[in-house]
Short mmCIF file of C-alpha atoms in Angstrom, two decimals:
data_model
loop_
_atom_site.label_atom_id
_atom_site.label_comp_id
_atom_site.label_asym_id
_atom_site.label_seq_id
_atom_site.Cartn_x
_atom_site.Cartn_y
_atom_site.Cartn_z
CA MET A 1 -13.78 7.18 -64.56
CA PRO A 2 -15.11 4.39 -62.36
CA SER A 3 -17.27 5.47 -59.49
CA VAL A 4 -16.05 4.87 -55.95
CA PRO A 5 -18.46 2.65 -54.05
CA PRO A 6 -19.92 4.30 -50.99
CA ARG A 7 -18.25 3.49 -47.70
CA ARG A 8 -20.30 1.05 -45.67
CA ARG A 9 -21.38 2.39 -42.31
CA SER A 10 -20.62 0.26 -39.34
CA HIS A 11 -23.78 -0.58 -37.44
CA GLY A 12 -22.01 -1.96 -34.39
CA VAL A 13 -20.42 1.21 -33.11
CA ALA A 14 -23.51 3.06 -31.97
CA PRO A 15 -25.10 0.07 -30.18
CA SER A 16 -21.83 -0.76 -28.46
CA ARG A 17 -21.47 2.80 -27.26
CA ALA A 18 -25.05 2.81 -26.03
CA LEU A 19 -24.46 -0.42 -24.13
CA ALA A 20 -21.27 1.01 -22.65
CA ARG A 21 -23.10 4.13 -21.47
CA ILE A 22 -25.89 2.05 -19.94
CA GLY A 23 -23.42 -0.23 -18.17
CA LEU A 24 -21.41 2.66 -16.76
CA THR A 25 -24.57 4.45 -15.64
CA LEU A 26 -25.80 1.36 -13.79
CA PHE A 27 -22.40 0.84 -12.19
CA SER A 28 -22.20 4.47 -11.05
CA LEU A 29 -25.70 4.24 -9.56
CA TRP A 30 -24.73 0.99 -7.82
CA LEU A 31 -21.75 2.71 -6.19
CA ALA A 32 -23.85 5.75 -5.31
CA LEU A 33 -26.69 3.66 -3.82
CA PRO A 34 -25.56 4.03 -0.15
CA VAL A 35 -25.55 7.83 -0.39
CA LEU A 36 -28.80 7.87 -2.37
CA ALA A 37 -30.43 5.64 0.26
CA LEU A 38 -29.45 8.06 3.01
CA LEU A 39 -30.78 11.02 1.05
CA LEU A 40 -34.05 9.14 0.50
CA ALA A 41 -34.23 8.37 4.20
CA ALA A 42 -33.77 12.08 4.93
CA LEU A 43 -36.70 12.92 2.66
CA THR A 44 -39.03 10.31 4.14
CA TRP A 45 -38.86 11.04 7.86
CA ASP A 46 -42.00 10.18 9.76
CA ALA A 47 -43.26 10.94 13.26
CA GLY A 48 -41.13 8.15 14.71
CA SER A 49 -37.95 9.51 13.11
CA THR A 50 -38.72 12.99 14.41
CA ALA A 51 -39.26 11.60 17.92
CA VAL A 52 -35.91 9.80 17.80
CA LEU A 53 -34.14 12.94 16.60
CA ARG A 54 -35.79 15.01 19.33
CA GLU A 55 -34.69 12.47 21.94
CA MET A 56 -31.11 12.53 20.66
CA ALA A 57 -31.14 16.34 20.65
CA VAL A 58 -31.62 16.39 24.42
CA THR A 59 -29.34 13.42 25.24
CA VAL A 60 -26.36 12.42 23.12
CA LEU A 61 -26.43 14.78 20.12
CA PRO A 62 -24.98 17.86 21.89
CA ASP A 63 -22.05 15.78 23.14
CA TYR A 64 -21.44 14.36 19.65
CA VAL A 65 -21.51 17.82 18.07
CA ARG A 66 -19.35 19.44 20.75
CA THR A 67 -16.69 16.70 20.78
CA THR A 68 -16.56 16.37 16.98
CA LEU A 69 -16.20 20.12 16.50
CA TRP A 70 -13.52 20.36 19.20
CA VAL A 71 -11.42 17.51 17.81
CA CYS A 72 -11.77 18.81 14.23
CA ALA A 73 -10.79 22.36 15.27
CA VAL A 74 -7.65 21.18 17.06
CA VAL A 75 -6.69 18.82 14.22
CA ALA A 76 -7.26 21.54 11.59
CA VAL A 77 -4.93 23.99 13.32
CA ALA A 78 -2.33 21.38 14.20
CA VAL A 79 -2.05 19.68 10.80
CA GLY A 80 -2.01 23.09 9.11
CA VAL A 81 0.89 24.26 11.25
CA VAL A 82 2.89 21.00 11.13
CA GLY A 83 2.26 20.32 7.43
CA SER A 84 3.05 23.85 6.24
CA ALA A 85 6.11 24.19 8.50
CA THR A 86 7.64 20.96 7.23
CA ALA A 87 6.81 21.86 3.61
CA VAL A 88 8.49 25.26 3.98
CA ALA A 89 11.52 23.67 5.65
CA VAL A 90 12.26 21.26 2.78
CA THR A 91 11.40 23.60 -0.12
CA VAL A 92 12.46 27.12 0.87
CA PHE A 93 15.59 26.14 2.82
CA ASP A 94 18.60 23.95 2.09
CA PHE A 95 20.41 22.02 4.82
CA PRO A 96 22.33 18.74 5.10
CA GLY A 97 19.92 15.83 4.83
CA ARG A 98 17.11 17.83 3.24
CA ARG A 99 16.51 15.19 0.56
CA THR A 100 16.28 12.51 3.22
CA ALA A 101 13.84 14.59 5.25
CA GLU A 102 11.58 14.95 2.20
CA TRP A 103 10.73 11.23 2.16
CA LEU A 104 11.01 10.63 5.90
CA LEU A 105 8.12 13.06 6.39
CA LEU A 106 5.91 10.64 4.42
CA LEU A 107 6.42 7.71 6.80
CA PRO A 108 3.40 8.44 9.07
CA LEU A 109 1.19 7.68 6.06
CA ALA A 110 2.17 4.02 6.50
CA VAL A 111 0.75 3.74 10.02
CA PRO A 112 -3.04 3.48 10.51
CA ALA A 113 -4.25 6.00 13.07
CA TYR A 114 -5.74 3.28 15.26
CA VAL A 115 -2.34 1.52 15.47
CA VAL A 116 -0.78 4.77 16.71
CA ALA A 117 -3.57 4.98 19.30
CA TYR A 118 -2.82 1.45 20.54
CA ALA A 119 0.90 2.19 20.75
CA TYR A 120 0.60 5.43 22.73
CA THR A 121 -1.98 3.92 25.07
CA ASP A 122 0.21 0.93 25.88
CA PHE A 123 3.23 3.11 26.66
CA LEU A 124 1.64 6.17 28.32
CA GLN A 125 -1.30 4.73 30.31
CA TYR A 126 -1.27 4.50 34.12
CA SER A 127 0.08 0.93 34.10
CA GLY A 128 2.40 1.56 31.15
CA PRO A 129 6.18 1.39 31.35
CA LEU A 130 6.72 5.17 31.35
CA GLN A 131 4.49 6.05 34.31
CA THR A 132 5.62 2.93 36.19
CA ALA A 133 9.27 3.93 35.77
CA LEU A 134 8.53 7.53 36.80
CA ARG A 135 6.76 6.39 39.98
CA GLU A 136 9.66 4.08 40.87
CA TRP A 137 12.22 6.81 40.19
CA THR A 138 10.47 9.72 41.93
CA GLY A 139 8.50 7.90 44.61
CA TRP A 140 5.36 9.76 43.60
CA GLN A 141 2.00 8.01 43.52
CA GLY A 142 -1.05 8.25 41.31
CA ARG A 143 -1.31 9.35 37.69
CA LEU A 144 1.72 11.35 36.54
CA LEU A 145 0.70 12.05 32.92
CA PRO A 146 -2.57 13.23 31.35
CA GLU A 147 -4.98 10.52 30.25
CA ILE A 148 -4.17 9.60 26.65
CA ARG A 149 -7.69 8.25 26.08
CA SER A 150 -9.29 11.65 25.70
CA PRO A 151 -10.16 14.16 22.98
CA TRP A 152 -6.69 15.65 23.44
CA GLY A 153 -5.13 12.23 22.83
CA ALA A 154 -7.28 11.66 19.74
CA ALA A 155 -6.29 15.07 18.35
CA TRP A 156 -2.61 14.23 18.99
CA VAL A 157 -2.91 10.94 17.10
CA PHE A 158 -4.77 12.49 14.17
CA THR A 159 -2.30 15.37 13.92
CA PHE A 160 0.80 13.22 13.51
CA THR A 161 -0.81 10.64 11.23
CA LEU A 162 -2.61 13.10 8.92
CA TYR A 163 -0.22 16.05 8.57
CA PRO A 164 1.34 14.45 5.41
CA TYR A 165 -1.81 15.47 3.50
CA VAL A 166 -0.98 19.13 4.11
CA TYR A 167 2.76 18.53 3.70
CA LEU A 168 2.40 16.91 0.26
CA LEU A 169 0.08 19.52 -1.22
CA ALA A 170 1.92 22.50 0.29
CA ARG A 171 5.29 21.12 -0.81
CA THR A 172 4.02 20.71 -4.38
CA ALA A 173 2.62 24.25 -4.41
CA LEU A 174 5.81 25.78 -3.04
CA THR A 175 8.05 23.76 -5.37
CA GLU A 176 6.15 24.61 -8.55
CA ARG A 177 4.90 28.14 -7.87
CA ALA A 178 6.86 29.99 -5.21
CA PRO A 179 10.57 30.09 -6.24
CA GLN A 180 10.26 32.79 -8.91
CA LEU A 181 8.23 35.12 -6.71
CA LEU A 182 10.47 34.49 -3.69
CA GLU A 183 13.50 35.40 -5.77
CA ALA A 184 11.78 38.54 -7.07
CA ALA A 185 10.92 39.55 -3.50
CA ARG A 186 14.53 38.98 -2.45
CA LEU A 187 15.82 41.17 -5.27
CA LEU A 188 13.42 43.91 -4.14
CA GLY A 189 15.03 43.84 -0.69
CA ALA A 190 12.35 41.97 1.29
CA PRO A 191 13.83 40.12 4.32
CA LEU A 192 13.36 36.39 4.67
CA GLY A 193 10.58 36.62 7.23
CA ARG A 194 8.55 38.93 5.06
CA ARG A 195 9.13 36.73 1.98
CA LEU A 196 7.76 33.74 3.85
CA ARG A 197 4.84 35.63 5.38
CA GLU A 198 3.73 37.63 2.33
CA VAL A 199 4.80 35.41 -0.60
CA ALA A 200 5.32 31.75 0.29
CA LEU A 201 2.41 31.20 2.65
CA PRO A 202 -0.18 33.05 0.51
CA MET A 203 0.97 31.00 -2.49
CA ALA A 204 0.54 27.77 -0.52
CA ARG A 205 -2.72 28.78 1.19
CA PRO A 206 -5.07 26.95 -1.23
CA ALA A 207 -2.92 23.81 -0.95
CA ILE A 208 -2.91 24.06 2.85
CA ALA A 209 -6.69 24.49 2.87
CA ALA A 210 -7.14 21.45 0.62
CA GLY A 211 -4.81 19.37 2.80
CA VAL A 212 -6.59 20.43 5.99
CA ALA A 213 -9.94 19.53 4.43
CA LEU A 214 -8.65 16.06 3.50
CA ALA A 215 -7.28 15.57 7.01
CA LEU A 216 -10.61 16.58 8.52
CA MET A 217 -12.47 14.15 6.26
CA GLU A 218 -10.21 11.38 7.54
CA THR A 219 -10.83 12.56 11.11
CA LEU A 220 -14.60 12.44 10.65
CA ALA A 221 -14.38 9.02 9.00
CA ASP A 222 -12.24 7.46 11.75
CA PHE A 223 -13.73 4.81 13.99
CA GLY A 224 -10.74 2.94 15.42
CA VAL A 225 -9.21 5.84 17.38
CA VAL A 226 -12.42 7.36 18.76
CA SER A 227 -13.81 3.95 19.67
CA TYR A 228 -10.64 2.85 21.45
CA PHE A 229 -10.27 6.17 23.27
CA GLY A 230 -13.97 6.37 24.15
CA VAL A 231 -14.35 9.75 22.44
CA GLN A 232 -17.99 10.47 21.58
CA THR A 233 -17.95 11.62 17.96
CA PHE A 234 -20.52 11.14 15.21
CA THR A 235 -18.81 8.00 13.88
CA ALA A 236 -18.77 6.34 17.30
CA GLY A 237 -22.40 7.39 17.78
CA ILE A 238 -23.45 5.77 14.49
CA TYR A 239 -22.00 2.42 15.49
CA LYS A 240 -23.40 2.67 19.00
CA ALA A 241 -26.88 3.45 17.65
CA TRP A 242 -26.78 0.61 15.13
CA LEU A 243 -24.96 -2.17 17.00
CA VAL A 244 -25.60 -1.40 20.67
CA MET A 245 -29.04 0.24 20.74
CA ASP A 246 -30.24 -1.56 17.57
CA ASP A 247 -31.84 1.70 16.38
CA ARG A 248 -31.47 2.01 12.63
CA THR A 249 -33.40 5.28 12.51
CA ALA A 250 -31.01 6.97 14.92
CA ALA A 251 -28.00 5.56 13.04
CA ALA A 252 -29.38 6.81 9.73
CA GLN A 253 -30.04 10.29 11.13
CA LEU A 254 -26.52 10.53 12.56
CA ALA A 255 -25.09 9.27 9.26
CA ILE A 256 -27.00 11.96 7.36
CA MET A 257 -25.60 14.65 9.68
CA LEU A 258 -22.08 13.29 9.25
CA LEU A 259 -22.55 13.19 5.48
CA ALA A 260 -23.56 16.86 5.53
CA TRP A 261 -20.32 17.73 7.35
CA VAL A 262 -18.30 15.73 4.85
CA ALA A 263 -20.08 17.43 1.93
CA LEU A 264 -19.09 20.82 3.36
CA LEU A 265 -15.45 19.75 3.70
CA LEU A 266 -15.49 18.29 0.20
CA TRP A 267 -16.76 21.61 -1.16
CA VAL A 268 -13.93 23.42 0.66
CA GLU A 269 -11.35 20.96 -0.67
CA GLN A 270 -12.54 21.18 -4.28
CA ARG A 271 -12.73 24.97 -4.11
CA ALA A 272 -9.16 25.05 -2.80
CA GLN A 273 -8.04 22.68 -5.56
CA ARG A 274 -9.56 24.97 -8.20
CA ARG A 275 -7.69 27.93 -6.74
CA MET A 276 -4.47 25.94 -7.07
CA ARG A 277 -4.88 25.61 -10.85
CA PHE A 278 -3.92 29.11 -11.88
CA ALA A 279 -1.40 29.40 -14.69
CA THR A 280 2.17 29.02 -13.58
CA GLN A 281 5.19 27.49 -15.21
CA ARG A 282 7.21 24.80 -13.55
CA VAL A 283 10.62 26.10 -12.53
CA ALA A 284 13.62 24.20 -13.82
CA ARG A 285 15.26 22.38 -10.96
CA GLY A 286 18.71 23.63 -11.75
CA SER A 287 17.90 27.28 -12.34
CA ALA A 288 19.28 29.95 -10.07
CA GLU A 289 15.80 31.21 -9.26
CA ALA A 290 14.86 27.87 -7.70
CA GLN A 291 17.79 27.58 -5.31
CA PRO A 292 16.65 27.41 -1.66
CA VAL A 293 18.17 29.47 1.14
CA ARG A 294 21.19 27.69 2.65
CA LEU A 295 21.11 27.30 6.43
CA ARG A 296 24.12 27.12 8.76
CA GLY A 297 24.85 26.35 12.38
CA GLY A 298 21.89 26.46 14.72
CA GLN A 299 19.53 27.03 11.81
CA VAL A 300 20.31 23.51 10.57
CA VAL A 301 19.45 22.07 13.98
CA ALA A 302 16.16 23.99 14.02
CA ALA A 303 15.25 22.78 10.52
CA TRP A 304 15.98 19.18 11.46
CA LEU A 305 13.86 19.50 14.60
CA VAL A 306 10.96 20.81 12.53
CA CYS A 307 11.26 17.81 10.21
CA ALA A 308 12.24 15.12 12.73
CA LEU A 309 9.68 15.67 15.47
CA PRO A 310 6.59 14.89 13.31
CA VAL A 311 8.28 11.72 12.02
CA MET A 312 9.25 10.78 15.56
CA PHE A 313 5.73 11.25 16.96
CA GLY A 314 3.90 9.80 13.95
CA PHE A 315 6.07 6.82 12.99
CA VAL A 316 9.21 6.05 14.99
CA LEU A 317 7.78 6.12 18.53
CA PRO A 318 4.55 4.24 17.68
CA VAL A 319 6.52 1.47 15.96
CA LEU A 320 8.97 1.22 18.89
CA PHE A 321 6.08 1.23 21.38
CA MET A 322 4.42 -1.67 19.51
CA LEU A 323 7.67 -3.61 19.23
CA ARG A 324 8.00 -3.67 23.04
CA PRO A 325 4.84 -5.74 23.76
CA LEU A 326 5.59 -7.84 20.69
CA TRP A 327 9.02 -8.74 22.07
CA HIS A 328 7.86 -9.40 25.62
CA GLY A 329 4.90 -11.50 24.50
CA TRP A 330 6.67 -13.37 21.71
CA ASP A 331 5.94 -16.81 23.17
CA GLU A 332 2.21 -16.03 23.44
CA LEU A 333 1.69 -14.68 19.93
CA PRO A 334 -1.20 -16.34 18.05
CA TRP A 335 0.90 -17.64 15.19
CA HIS A 336 -1.60 -20.45 14.54
CA ALA A 337 -4.33 -17.91 13.71
CA PHE A 338 -2.14 -15.25 12.10
CA GLY A 339 -2.02 -17.11 8.78
CA GLY A 340 -5.81 -17.12 8.53
CA TRP A 341 -6.09 -13.42 9.35
CA ALA A 342 -3.42 -12.55 6.79
CA ARG A 343 -5.04 -14.79 4.17
CA ASN A 344 -8.46 -13.19 4.67
CA SER A 345 -6.95 -9.71 4.42
CA LEU A 346 -4.99 -10.59 1.30
CA VAL A 347 -7.99 -12.18 -0.43
CA LEU A 348 -10.27 -9.21 0.28
CA ALA A 349 -7.60 -6.65 -0.61
CA ALA A 350 -6.51 -8.38 -3.83
CA SER A 351 -10.04 -9.00 -5.12
CA SER A 352 -11.20 -5.49 -4.25
CA ALA A 353 -8.09 -3.94 -5.82
CA ALA A 354 -8.62 -5.92 -9.03
CA LEU A 355 -12.31 -4.98 -9.28
CA ALA A 356 -11.75 -1.32 -8.38
CA THR A 357 -8.90 -0.97 -10.88
CA ALA A 358 -10.91 -2.63 -13.65
CA ALA A 359 -13.83 -0.30 -12.95
CA ALA A 360 -11.50 2.70 -12.92
CA LEU A 361 -10.04 1.67 -16.28
CA ALA A 362 -13.50 1.38 -17.79
CA LEU A 363 -14.60 4.76 -16.43
CA ALA A 364 -11.42 6.55 -17.44
CA HIS A 365 -11.54 5.03 -20.93
CA ALA A 366 -15.19 6.06 -21.28
CA ALA A 367 -14.38 9.59 -20.15
CA ARG A 368 -11.76 9.74 -22.93
CA ARG A 369 -13.64 8.02 -25.76
CA LEU A 370 -17.23 9.00 -24.88
CA PRO A 371 -16.98 12.58 -23.65
CA GLY A 372 -20.13 14.27 -22.54
CA ALA A 373 -22.10 15.55 -19.58
CA LEU A 374 -23.34 12.06 -18.63
CA THR A 375 -19.86 10.57 -18.55
CA ARG A 376 -18.48 13.49 -16.56
CA MET A 377 -21.31 13.09 -14.05
CA GLN A 378 -20.59 9.34 -13.72
CA VAL A 379 -16.91 9.95 -13.12
CA ARG A 380 -17.71 12.66 -10.58
CA ILE A 381 -20.11 10.39 -8.70
CA VAL A 382 -17.56 7.60 -8.46
CA GLY A 383 -14.82 10.06 -7.56
CA LEU A 384 -16.71 11.22 -4.48
CA GLY A 385 -16.71 7.77 -2.88
CA TYR A 386 -13.49 8.14 -0.89
CA ALA A 387 -14.87 11.19 0.89
CA VAL A 388 -17.79 9.17 2.32
CA PRO A 389 -16.87 7.74 5.77
CA GLY A 390 -16.99 3.99 6.21
CA ALA A 391 -19.70 4.32 8.85
CA VAL A 392 -21.91 6.23 6.41
CA VAL A 393 -21.28 3.64 3.68
CA VAL A 394 -22.30 0.83 6.04
CA VAL A 395 -25.55 2.50 7.09
CA GLY A 396 -26.35 3.58 3.55
CA LEU A 397 -25.68 0.09 2.24
CA LEU A 398 -27.72 -1.77 4.85
CA LEU A 399 -30.73 0.54 4.58
CA PRO A 400 -31.74 -0.53 1.03
CA VAL A 401 -30.90 -4.13 1.91
CA GLY A 402 -33.34 -3.94 4.82
CA TRP A 403 -36.00 -2.34 2.62
CA ALA A 404 -35.57 -5.04 -0.04
CA GLN A 405 -35.67 -7.83 2.54
CA ALA A 406 -38.89 -6.42 4.06
CA ARG A 407 -40.47 -6.05 0.62
CA TRP A 408 -39.41 -9.49 -0.67
CA PRO A 409 -38.86 -11.75 2.35
CA ASP A 410 -38.03 -14.80 0.24
CA SER A 411 -35.28 -13.05 -1.73
CA HIS A 412 -32.59 -13.60 0.97
CA VAL A 413 -30.99 -10.28 0.02
CA ALA A 414 -29.83 -9.68 3.59
CA TYR A 415 -28.17 -13.09 3.66
CA TRP A 416 -26.10 -12.47 0.53
CA VAL A 417 -24.99 -9.02 1.64
CA THR A 418 -24.28 -9.62 5.34
CA THR A 419 -23.02 -13.22 5.51
CA THR A 420 -20.86 -13.37 2.37
CA VAL A 421 -18.05 -11.26 0.97
CA LEU A 422 -20.43 -9.52 -1.46
CA GLY A 423 -21.46 -6.83 1.01
CA ILE A 424 -17.98 -6.00 2.20
CA VAL A 425 -16.54 -5.91 -1.33
CA TRP A 426 -19.43 -3.64 -2.32
CA ALA A 427 -18.52 -1.27 0.50
CA TYR A 428 -14.84 -1.36 -0.51
CA LEU A 429 -15.71 -0.49 -4.11
CA VAL A 430 -17.93 2.40 -2.99
CA ARG A 431 -15.06 3.88 -1.00
CA PHE A 432 -11.93 3.01 -2.97
CA THR A 433 -12.82 2.95 -6.66
CA SER A 434 -12.22 6.70 -6.60
CA VAL A 435 -8.64 6.07 -5.42
CA ALA A 436 -7.97 3.86 -8.44
CA LEU A 437 -9.79 6.28 -10.74
CA GLN A 438 -7.55 9.20 -9.78
CA SER A 439 -4.41 7.21 -10.53
CA VAL A 440 -5.71 5.91 -13.89
CA GLN A 441 -6.92 9.38 -14.94
CA SER A 442 -3.48 10.72 -14.06
CA GLY A 443 -1.99 8.15 -16.44
CA TYR A 444 -4.44 9.05 -19.18
CA SER A 445 -3.61 12.75 -18.81
CA ARG A 446 -0.08 11.96 -20.02
CA ILE A 447 -1.33 10.33 -23.26
CA PRO A 448 -2.03 13.01 -25.90
CA ARG A 449 -5.37 12.65 -27.69
CA SER A 450 -3.55 13.16 -30.96
CA TRP A 451 -2.07 9.68 -30.50
CA ASP A 452 -5.59 8.23 -30.58
CA ASP A 453 -6.30 10.07 -33.82
CA ALA A 454 -3.04 8.86 -35.34
CA ALA A 455 -3.77 5.26 -34.36
CA THR A 456 -7.30 5.48 -35.75
CA THR A 457 -5.90 6.81 -39.02
CA LEU A 458 -3.66 3.74 -39.19
CA GLY A 459 -6.64 1.43 -38.69
CA VAL A 460 -6.27 0.76 -34.95
CA ALA A 461 -9.51 1.47 -33.12
CA GLY A 462 -11.78 0.11 -30.41
CA ALA A 463 -10.31 -2.59 -28.20
CA ALA A 464 -7.14 -2.72 -30.31
CA LEU A 465 -6.51 0.97 -29.63
CA TRP A 466 -6.75 0.40 -25.89
CA TRP A 467 -4.58 -2.71 -25.93
CA ARG A 468 -1.86 -1.54 -28.31
CA VAL A 469 -1.67 2.19 -27.46
CA HIS A 470 -3.20 2.92 -24.07
CA TRP A 471 -2.30 -0.16 -22.04
CA PRO A 472 1.51 -0.01 -22.49
CA LEU A 473 1.45 3.60 -21.31
CA LEU A 474 -1.00 2.97 -18.45
CA ARG A 475 0.63 -0.05 -16.84
CA ARG A 476 2.51 1.92 -14.19
CA SER A 477 -0.57 3.98 -13.30
CA VAL A 478 -2.69 0.84 -13.12
CA LEU A 479 -0.13 -0.83 -10.87
CA ALA A 480 -0.13 2.24 -8.61
CA ALA A 481 -3.94 2.24 -8.53
CA ALA A 482 -4.11 -1.43 -7.56
CA LEU A 483 -1.41 -0.94 -4.91
CA LEU A 484 -3.18 2.02 -3.30
CA VAL A 485 -6.54 0.24 -3.19
CA PHE A 486 -4.88 -2.92 -1.85
CA VAL A 487 -3.30 -1.06 1.06
CA ASP A 488 -6.44 0.96 1.80
CA VAL A 489 -8.53 -2.21 1.98
CA MET A 490 -5.95 -3.89 4.23
CA LYS A 491 -6.21 -0.98 6.70
CA GLU A 492 -9.97 -0.40 6.45
CA LEU A 493 -11.67 -0.98 9.82
CA PRO A 494 -15.24 0.46 10.07
CA ALA A 495 -16.84 -1.28 7.08
CA THR A 496 -14.93 -4.51 7.69
CA LEU A 497 -15.94 -4.61 11.34
CA VAL A 498 -19.67 -4.60 10.52
CA LEU A 499 -19.97 -6.31 7.13
CA ARG A 500 -17.40 -9.12 7.33
CA PRO A 501 -18.69 -12.70 7.42
CA PHE A 502 -18.62 -14.24 10.88
CA ASP A 503 -15.69 -16.54 10.12
CA MET A 504 -13.57 -13.98 8.24
CA ASP A 505 -11.52 -11.84 10.60
CA THR A 506 -8.92 -9.59 9.03
CA LEU A 507 -5.71 -8.11 10.42
CA ALA A 508 -7.37 -4.74 11.05
CA VAL A 509 -10.37 -6.26 12.83
CA VAL A 510 -8.25 -8.58 14.97
CA ALA A 511 -5.86 -5.79 15.95
CA HIS A 512 -8.84 -3.68 17.05
CA GLN A 513 -10.47 -6.49 19.01
CA LEU A 514 -7.27 -7.53 20.77
CA ALA A 515 -6.39 -3.94 21.66
CA ARG A 516 -9.91 -3.36 22.96
CA ASP A 517 -9.44 -6.39 25.22
CA GLU A 518 -6.12 -4.91 26.45
CA ARG A 519 -4.16 -7.76 24.81
CA LEU A 520 -1.72 -5.35 23.18
CA GLY A 521 1.07 -7.91 22.99
CA GLU A 522 -1.06 -10.04 20.68
CA ALA A 523 -2.45 -6.98 18.87
CA ALA A 524 1.09 -5.85 18.02
CA LEU A 525 1.57 -8.65 15.49
CA PRO A 526 -1.32 -7.76 13.11
CA ALA A 527 -0.81 -4.04 13.79
CA LEU A 528 2.85 -4.06 12.76
CA THR A 529 1.99 -6.22 9.76
CA LEU A 530 -0.37 -3.47 8.58
CA VAL A 531 2.43 -0.94 9.07
CA ALA A 532 4.77 -3.05 6.93
CA VAL A 533 2.13 -3.25 4.18
CA GLY A 534 1.53 0.49 4.40
CA LEU A 535 5.21 1.18 3.82
CA VAL A 536 4.98 -0.11 0.23
CA PRO A 537 3.01 2.82 -1.26
CA VAL A 538 5.00 5.26 0.88
CA ILE A 539 8.23 3.97 -0.65
CA TRP A 540 6.69 4.26 -4.11
CA LEU A 541 5.52 7.80 -3.40
CA SER A 542 8.89 8.90 -2.04
CA CYS A 543 10.57 7.43 -5.12
CA ALA A 544 8.11 9.30 -7.34
CA MET A 545 8.83 12.55 -5.53
CA ARG A 546 12.57 12.12 -6.01
CA ARG A 547 12.14 11.42 -9.71
CA GLY A 548 9.66 14.26 -10.18
CA GLU A 549 6.72 12.26 -11.55
CA ALA A 550 4.40 9.56 -10.28
CA SER A 551 5.36 7.07 -12.98
CA ALA A 552 9.08 7.29 -12.57
CA CYS A 553 9.46 4.60 -9.95
#
């Protein structure tokens, strides 16, 4: 019997895997560099840094802490109430138009918070049309409404632009987990109020906590609203310290404090997400157990008010308020410059979306094909980027650039980072690669690993496996990832405001500058353009919700 020759071992697999691990490690460290730089700055404080911190502790720091805590407390309560109430209305109850209300409640996601701030200020301020009409009608003089540019106004704006975070997570929890237990409670004789109080809300509590934590992270990261309203929060203080007082030490110390707050919220959000993963079976949509309670008469009106008011305050009224100055100032709109602003925004958004999606594909593929503690750590590091506020990213990015420039003056590192698109794209990737990574990982979770084994058995491995097996099944998730990053970059204000090249204004930056100069008629054009762009992922998300899965639309 002839002997079977020994199978030759491929010597290219191990080196290629080692190179892939090295490349992914370097990329993860590159994205984590802003946070690592801040942590290093926290460990290397000197006497000068301590003196600056002591000076801030007796001047501006108490105001920053007090205002930030107050706004966050109000926003936490408000988004929790609004988001959970709307989620309960569309999942536990049935009324005419419920399906329409489900996707209408997502519309505030399309409007950047700073655009809502511009709209309410233009309409409600002392010289705005509402107070002017009230003074003419009543004959009263002076201010007739509270000042919108205040912590109360900021909390109002954040509430009705961020409640969809709570609504989405609570709705998912109630849809997938609550119907069986609600039906069991009903059969045991529990009245509706008790079923909601003791069954539905406890089941949705981890989702509500996770949504509130996400909303608070967005509140802490915001710069446009607090800057326009003159509210002294940590984010506004970071920019004031860096750009106005030219004190990098103070800016770094404030950024470290803000990062600590965000880390606490991130821990709360992840803990809540883990509590949401207990074993439950998805209820069939047509089963009797999953049927919501049908409302009649005045109950229908109350349900529609619960669902319509957040959409009215977070989307309809802001858009109408911005259309008014746009219409009245139509002849003065800067159409000649609008094309350049739109082109700059599109170029930055498209390039950043392509790079972030490619990086997310590489990381997700590595997590699947090269499992291990190192890969999991890399994915976790990249996944934390979206939680880091833009102000913290800017400070953390410019700190190592300043150190490198001081160490090697002839390297021109500061020039390449601050006067070209490299710095701003770097900041975008730090923040938004995690957005693309979540979408791509969601796509990979729907591809069984047994398919990889079957393809390998048939001789398809390596790049061919990815191209012939993974890619056809990932195309929708990749498209969603690129779309989400594209829209996030279009709306991003803090990092763009500081790191953009001098001749590269974007729609977000121009809208902020024009609104700050009280030229709201001109600011309405780029602001409403951002709203139109933001509607695209909202439409996709609402379609996905109606089909029951993110890849259905």
